[in-house]
XYZ file of C-alpha atoms in Angstrom:
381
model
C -24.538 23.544 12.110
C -27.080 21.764 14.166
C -30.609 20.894 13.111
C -33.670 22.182 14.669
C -35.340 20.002 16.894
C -38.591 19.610 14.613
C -35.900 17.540 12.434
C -35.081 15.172 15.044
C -36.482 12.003 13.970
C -36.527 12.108 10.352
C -32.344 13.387 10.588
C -31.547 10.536 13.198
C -33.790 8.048 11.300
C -31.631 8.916 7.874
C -28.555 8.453 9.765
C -29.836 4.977 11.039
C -30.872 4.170 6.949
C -27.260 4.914 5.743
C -25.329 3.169 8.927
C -27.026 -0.147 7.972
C -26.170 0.583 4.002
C -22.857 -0.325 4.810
C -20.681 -3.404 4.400
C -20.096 -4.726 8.256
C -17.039 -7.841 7.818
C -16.785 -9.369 11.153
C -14.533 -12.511 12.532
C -15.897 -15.749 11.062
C -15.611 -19.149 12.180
C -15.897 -22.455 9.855
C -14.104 -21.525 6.892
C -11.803 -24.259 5.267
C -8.504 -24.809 7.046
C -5.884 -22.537 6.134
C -2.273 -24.079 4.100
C -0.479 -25.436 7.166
C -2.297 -24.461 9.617
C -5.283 -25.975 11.650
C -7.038 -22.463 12.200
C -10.635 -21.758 10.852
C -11.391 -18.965 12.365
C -9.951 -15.502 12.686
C -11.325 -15.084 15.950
C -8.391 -13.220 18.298
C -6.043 -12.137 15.332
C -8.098 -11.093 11.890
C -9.608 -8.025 13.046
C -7.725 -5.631 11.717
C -7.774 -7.073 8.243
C -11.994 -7.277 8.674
C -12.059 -3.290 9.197
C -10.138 -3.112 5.966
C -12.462 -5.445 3.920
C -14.598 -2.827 5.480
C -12.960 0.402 4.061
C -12.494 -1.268 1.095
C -15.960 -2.503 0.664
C -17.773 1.418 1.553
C -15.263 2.734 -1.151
C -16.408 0.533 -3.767
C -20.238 1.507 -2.497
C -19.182 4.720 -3.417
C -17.598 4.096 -6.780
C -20.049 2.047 -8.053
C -23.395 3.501 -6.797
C -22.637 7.106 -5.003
C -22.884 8.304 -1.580
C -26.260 8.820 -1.239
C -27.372 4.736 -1.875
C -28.923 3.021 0.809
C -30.396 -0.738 0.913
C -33.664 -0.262 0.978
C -35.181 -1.886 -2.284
C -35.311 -5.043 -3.731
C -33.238 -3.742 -6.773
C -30.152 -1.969 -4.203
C -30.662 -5.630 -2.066
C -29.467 -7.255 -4.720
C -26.321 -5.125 -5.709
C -25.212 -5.384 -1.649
C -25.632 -9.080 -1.770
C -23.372 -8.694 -5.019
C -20.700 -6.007 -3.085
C -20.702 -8.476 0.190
C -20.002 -11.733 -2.635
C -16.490 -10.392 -3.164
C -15.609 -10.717 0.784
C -16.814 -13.896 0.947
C -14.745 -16.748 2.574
C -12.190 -18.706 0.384
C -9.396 -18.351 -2.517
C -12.526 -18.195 -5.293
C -13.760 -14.502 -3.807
C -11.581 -11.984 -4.818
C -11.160 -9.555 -1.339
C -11.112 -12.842 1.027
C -9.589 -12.697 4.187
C -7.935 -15.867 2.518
C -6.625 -13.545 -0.729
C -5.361 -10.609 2.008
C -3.693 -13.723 3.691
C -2.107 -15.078 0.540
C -0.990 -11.503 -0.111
C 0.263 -10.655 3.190
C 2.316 -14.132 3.164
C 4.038 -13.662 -0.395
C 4.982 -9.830 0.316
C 5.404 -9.104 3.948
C 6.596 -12.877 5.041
C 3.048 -12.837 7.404
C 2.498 -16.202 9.135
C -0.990 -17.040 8.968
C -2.873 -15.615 12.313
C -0.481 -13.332 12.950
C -1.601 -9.735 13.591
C -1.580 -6.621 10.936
C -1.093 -3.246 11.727
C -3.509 -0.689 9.787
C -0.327 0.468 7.446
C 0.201 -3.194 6.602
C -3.229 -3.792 6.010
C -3.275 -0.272 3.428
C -0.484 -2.208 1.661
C -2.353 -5.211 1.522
C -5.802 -3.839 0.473
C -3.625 -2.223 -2.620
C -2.185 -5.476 -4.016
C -4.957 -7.295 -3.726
C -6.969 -5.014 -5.682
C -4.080 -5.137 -8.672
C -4.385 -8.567 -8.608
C -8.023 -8.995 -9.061
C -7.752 -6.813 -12.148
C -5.297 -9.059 -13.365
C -7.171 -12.019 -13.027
C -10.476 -10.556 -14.205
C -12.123 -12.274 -11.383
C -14.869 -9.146 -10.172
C -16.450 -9.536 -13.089
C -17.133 -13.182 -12.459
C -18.541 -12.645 -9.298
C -20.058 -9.876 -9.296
C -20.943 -8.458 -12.499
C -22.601 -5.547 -11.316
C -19.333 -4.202 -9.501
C -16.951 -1.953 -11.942
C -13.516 -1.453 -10.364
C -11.645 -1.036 -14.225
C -11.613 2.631 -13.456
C -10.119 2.586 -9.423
C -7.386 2.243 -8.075
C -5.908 3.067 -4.216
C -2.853 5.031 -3.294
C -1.151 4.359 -0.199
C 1.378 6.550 1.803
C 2.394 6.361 5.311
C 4.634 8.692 7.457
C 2.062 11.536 7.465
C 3.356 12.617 3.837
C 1.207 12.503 0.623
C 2.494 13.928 -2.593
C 0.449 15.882 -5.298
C 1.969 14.784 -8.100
C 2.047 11.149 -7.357
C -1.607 11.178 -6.513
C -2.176 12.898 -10.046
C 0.445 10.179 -11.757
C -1.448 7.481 -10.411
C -5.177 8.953 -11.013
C -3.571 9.744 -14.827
C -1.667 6.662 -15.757
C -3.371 5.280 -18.375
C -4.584 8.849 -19.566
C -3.410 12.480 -18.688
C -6.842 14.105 -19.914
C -8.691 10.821 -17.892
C -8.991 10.696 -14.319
C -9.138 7.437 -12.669
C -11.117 7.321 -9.313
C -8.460 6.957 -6.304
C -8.823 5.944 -3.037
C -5.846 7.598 -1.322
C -4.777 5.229 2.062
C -2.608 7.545 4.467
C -1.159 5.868 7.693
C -0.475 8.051 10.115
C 0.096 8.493 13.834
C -1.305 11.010 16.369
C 0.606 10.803 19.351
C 3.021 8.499 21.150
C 1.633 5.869 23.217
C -1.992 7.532 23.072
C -3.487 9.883 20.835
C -2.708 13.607 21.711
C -6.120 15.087 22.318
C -5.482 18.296 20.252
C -5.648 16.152 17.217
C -9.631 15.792 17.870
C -10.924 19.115 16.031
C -9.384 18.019 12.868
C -10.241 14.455 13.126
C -13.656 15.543 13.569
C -13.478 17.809 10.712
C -12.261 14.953 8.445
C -15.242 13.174 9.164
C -17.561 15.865 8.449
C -16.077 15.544 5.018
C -17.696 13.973 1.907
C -14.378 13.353 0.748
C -13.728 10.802 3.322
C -14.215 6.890 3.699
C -13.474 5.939 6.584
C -10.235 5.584 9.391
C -9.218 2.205 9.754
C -7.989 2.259 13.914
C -9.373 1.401 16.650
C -7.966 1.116 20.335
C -4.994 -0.808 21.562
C -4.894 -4.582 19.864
C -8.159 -4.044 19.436
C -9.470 -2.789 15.462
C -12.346 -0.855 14.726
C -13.911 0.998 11.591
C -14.684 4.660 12.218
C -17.381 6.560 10.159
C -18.315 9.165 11.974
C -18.634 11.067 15.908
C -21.514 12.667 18.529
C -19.447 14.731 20.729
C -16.441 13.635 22.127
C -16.748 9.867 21.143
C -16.103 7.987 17.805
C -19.080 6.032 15.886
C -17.470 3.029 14.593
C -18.087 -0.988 13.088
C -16.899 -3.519 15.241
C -15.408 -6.490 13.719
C -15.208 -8.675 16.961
C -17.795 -10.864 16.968
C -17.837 -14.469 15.014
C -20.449 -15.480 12.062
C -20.450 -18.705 11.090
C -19.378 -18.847 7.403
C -22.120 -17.566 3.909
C -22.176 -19.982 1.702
C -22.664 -17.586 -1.140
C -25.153 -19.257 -3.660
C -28.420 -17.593 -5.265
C -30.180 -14.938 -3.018
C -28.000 -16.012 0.262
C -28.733 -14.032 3.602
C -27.177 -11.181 4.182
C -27.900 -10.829 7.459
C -24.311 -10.884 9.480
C -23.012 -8.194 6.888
C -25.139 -5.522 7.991
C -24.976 -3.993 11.547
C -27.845 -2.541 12.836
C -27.079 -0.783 16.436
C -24.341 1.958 15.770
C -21.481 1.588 18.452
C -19.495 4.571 20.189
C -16.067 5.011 21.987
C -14.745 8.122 23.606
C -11.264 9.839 21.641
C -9.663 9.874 24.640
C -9.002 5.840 23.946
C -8.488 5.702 20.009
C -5.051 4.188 19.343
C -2.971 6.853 17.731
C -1.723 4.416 15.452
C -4.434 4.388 11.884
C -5.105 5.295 8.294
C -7.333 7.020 6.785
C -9.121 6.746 3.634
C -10.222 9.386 0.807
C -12.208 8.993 -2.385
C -10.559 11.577 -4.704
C -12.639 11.104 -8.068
C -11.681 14.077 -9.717
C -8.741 16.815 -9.784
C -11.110 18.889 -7.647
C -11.702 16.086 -5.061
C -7.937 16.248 -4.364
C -7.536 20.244 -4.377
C -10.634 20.074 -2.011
C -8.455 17.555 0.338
C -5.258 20.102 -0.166
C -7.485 23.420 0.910
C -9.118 21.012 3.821
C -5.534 19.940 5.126
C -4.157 23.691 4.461
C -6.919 25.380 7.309
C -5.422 23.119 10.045
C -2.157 24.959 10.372
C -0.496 23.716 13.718
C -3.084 20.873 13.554
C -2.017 19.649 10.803
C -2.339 15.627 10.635
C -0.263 14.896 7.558
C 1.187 17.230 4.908
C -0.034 17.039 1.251
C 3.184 18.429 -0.422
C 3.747 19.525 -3.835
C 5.709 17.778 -6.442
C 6.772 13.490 -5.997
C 8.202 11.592 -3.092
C 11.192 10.918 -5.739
C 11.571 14.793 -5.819
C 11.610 15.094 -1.758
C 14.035 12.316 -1.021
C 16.380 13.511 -3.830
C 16.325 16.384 -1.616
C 16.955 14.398 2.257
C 19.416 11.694 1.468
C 23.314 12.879 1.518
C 25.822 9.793 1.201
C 28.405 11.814 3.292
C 26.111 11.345 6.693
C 27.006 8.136 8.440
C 24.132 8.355 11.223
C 21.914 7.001 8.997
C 22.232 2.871 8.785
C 21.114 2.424 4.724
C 21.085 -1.492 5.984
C 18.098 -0.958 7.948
C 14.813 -0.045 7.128
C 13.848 3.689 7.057
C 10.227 3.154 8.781
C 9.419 -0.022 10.271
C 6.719 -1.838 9.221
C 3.793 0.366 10.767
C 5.534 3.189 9.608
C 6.875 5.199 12.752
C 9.949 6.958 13.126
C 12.963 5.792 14.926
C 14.562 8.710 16.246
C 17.965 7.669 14.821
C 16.137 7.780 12.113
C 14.752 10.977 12.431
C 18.296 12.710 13.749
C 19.602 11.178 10.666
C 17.097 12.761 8.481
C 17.143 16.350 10.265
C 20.913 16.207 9.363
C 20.135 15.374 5.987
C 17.197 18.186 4.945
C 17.246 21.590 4.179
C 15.954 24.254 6.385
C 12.167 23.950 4.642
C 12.525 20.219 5.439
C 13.802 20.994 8.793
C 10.709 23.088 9.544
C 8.135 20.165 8.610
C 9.984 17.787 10.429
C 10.346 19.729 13.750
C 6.853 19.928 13.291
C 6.543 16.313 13.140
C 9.001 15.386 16.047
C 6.917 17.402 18.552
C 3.764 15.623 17.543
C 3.958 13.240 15.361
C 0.384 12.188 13.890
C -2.679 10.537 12.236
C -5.986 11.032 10.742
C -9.330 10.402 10.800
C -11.674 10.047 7.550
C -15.457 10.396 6.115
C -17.514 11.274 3.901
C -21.239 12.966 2.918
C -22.063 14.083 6.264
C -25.469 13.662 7.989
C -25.918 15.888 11.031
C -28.177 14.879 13.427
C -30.099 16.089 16.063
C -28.046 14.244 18.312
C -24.650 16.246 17.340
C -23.405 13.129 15.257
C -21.500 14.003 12.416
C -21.710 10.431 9.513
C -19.768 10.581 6.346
């Protein structure tokens, strides 16, 4: 639904309020050498780790303080300064680009300045939350920030499960729901994004239950939030700040981003992952009802019941075409199509018809949340 021109500029000004609410984490230069290494800067290779910080940092905005705050007092100044503290630059902050490093090192054998994928990154961004509850070091920081009650859920392959969403969101308490924000890496297309994918990207972004897609084009990361037409409104990580030194009332200048930036679909890598704030049951029956409208268009499948349950269901010992010495996905989660002929052979006919659905195209998603329409066409989160 479009508003009426009389609208214009108070719609497109509201827009403008809420794109410079958010966190913007770009490339920084003249942080302190990293272990081994004589790189301080990110410049060419950390962008795709910056859009996360990103994500991460507009679902904690969220969490803490709902969708509709915006930066625009002393009182909300001072709670971003205290959201853009735990991104800072060193081992001491607990969301660094150093901490994501460390992380990304440990787990996934990453040598520092190499390049992440957006599924790597989803893994990432989950650990290092875990381990900042463990050490208790938020609180620290950044009093004002409350992440006791969050937690993110990652799942690749186009495939989320009900039940594990629930176990997770239920852990510590089956009448208690803890706030999730649900990471699903997907892909949309080959070696470019298959343009029928675009209605339900775009109605993924008109949703309040969305964060943000963590994408971009080809080598090249960007944060999308939102879309006029037939282009994507997105952050751009790729240009270098010198380093915050984050003491009293520092500037926050170089953490907001004031011009809003737009690229067409037609050059979106088809490789992403999209993010969902689910803080209730009915958040994620909302997302399961959304996802259920798309029919052929479908960009992942919310299934019933646990992964556990569904592989239970795929593997057979008795089929050799499957190598159980190799990875079933590699690392940004795509199939192989031995792979893929090995799990065909393996499923029932119900399995069969998902994943002929998913050989012919397989896919990703886009994400957003509360949207703004403006006068314009663009549809914000």
């Amino acid at each position: 639904m479009r508003q009426k021109a009389g609208r214009s500029d108070s719609s497109f000004s509201e827009f403008i309020k809420d794109f410079q609410s958010r966190v913007w984490v770009t490339y920084r230069r003249g942080f302190t050498c990293l272990q081994g290494t004589t790189l301080t800067s990110d410049t060419g290779w950390g962008c795709m780790l910056r859009t996360g910080q990103m994500m991460l940092a507009t679902a904690l905005q969220v969490h803490c303080w709902n969708r509709g705050w915006r930066r625009n007092n002393h009182h909300n100044q001072h709670q971003f300064r205290q959201l853009v503290k735990l991104f800072g630059e060193g081992m001491e902050f607990p969301f660094s680009l150093q901490q994501l490093l460390k992380i990304g090192k440990e787990h996934l054998n990453k040598a520092y300045g190499e390049w992440y994928g957006p599924s790597t990154v989803a893994y990432v961004l989950r650990v290092c939350l875990d381990y900042a509850k463990e050490q208790s070091t938020i609180q620290s920081i950044s009093p004002e920030i409350n992440i006791n009650d969050f937690i993110i859920y990652t799942a690749t392959d186009c495939m989320l499960f009900k039940d594990d969403i629930i176990n997770a969101a239920t852990v510590k308490n089956k009448l208690t729901w803890t706030k999730v924000l649900v990471l699903i890496s997907v892909r949309m297309g080959a070696d470019e994004l298959n343009l029928s994918y675009r209605q339900p990207i775009q109605a993924f972004l008109s949703n309040h239950l969305c964060i943000g897609i963590m994408g971009g084009r080809k080598r090249h990361s960007l944060y999308f939030t939102g879309f006029q037409g037939n282009k994507l409104i997105h952050y751009d990580p790729h240009i270098c700040h010198p380093v915050v030194k984050m003491k009293g009332d520092f500037s926050t200048e170089t953490y907001v981003c004031i011009k809003p930036r737009k690229m067409s679909f037609s050059k979106m890598d088809p490789s992403c992952t999209f993010a969902f704030y689910l803080s209730s049951r009915n958040d994620l029956q909302e997302l399961i009802d959304l996802t259920d409208t798309m029919g052929s268009q479908k960009i992942f499948e919310l299934l019933d019941g646990t992964k556990e349950d569904y592989l239970s269901l795929v593997f057979d010992p008795s089929i050799k075409a499957f190598d159980h010495n190799e990875s079933m996905f590699d690392e940004v989660g795509e199939y192989s199509r031995r792979t893929l002929a090995a799990w065909r052979a393996a499923t029932s006919s119900i399995w069969n018809n998902i994943y002929s659905k998913y050989i012919t195209h397989i896919t990703h998603i886009v994400v957003t949340e509360h949207n703004i329409l403006c006068p314009q066409g663009i549809r914000w989160f």
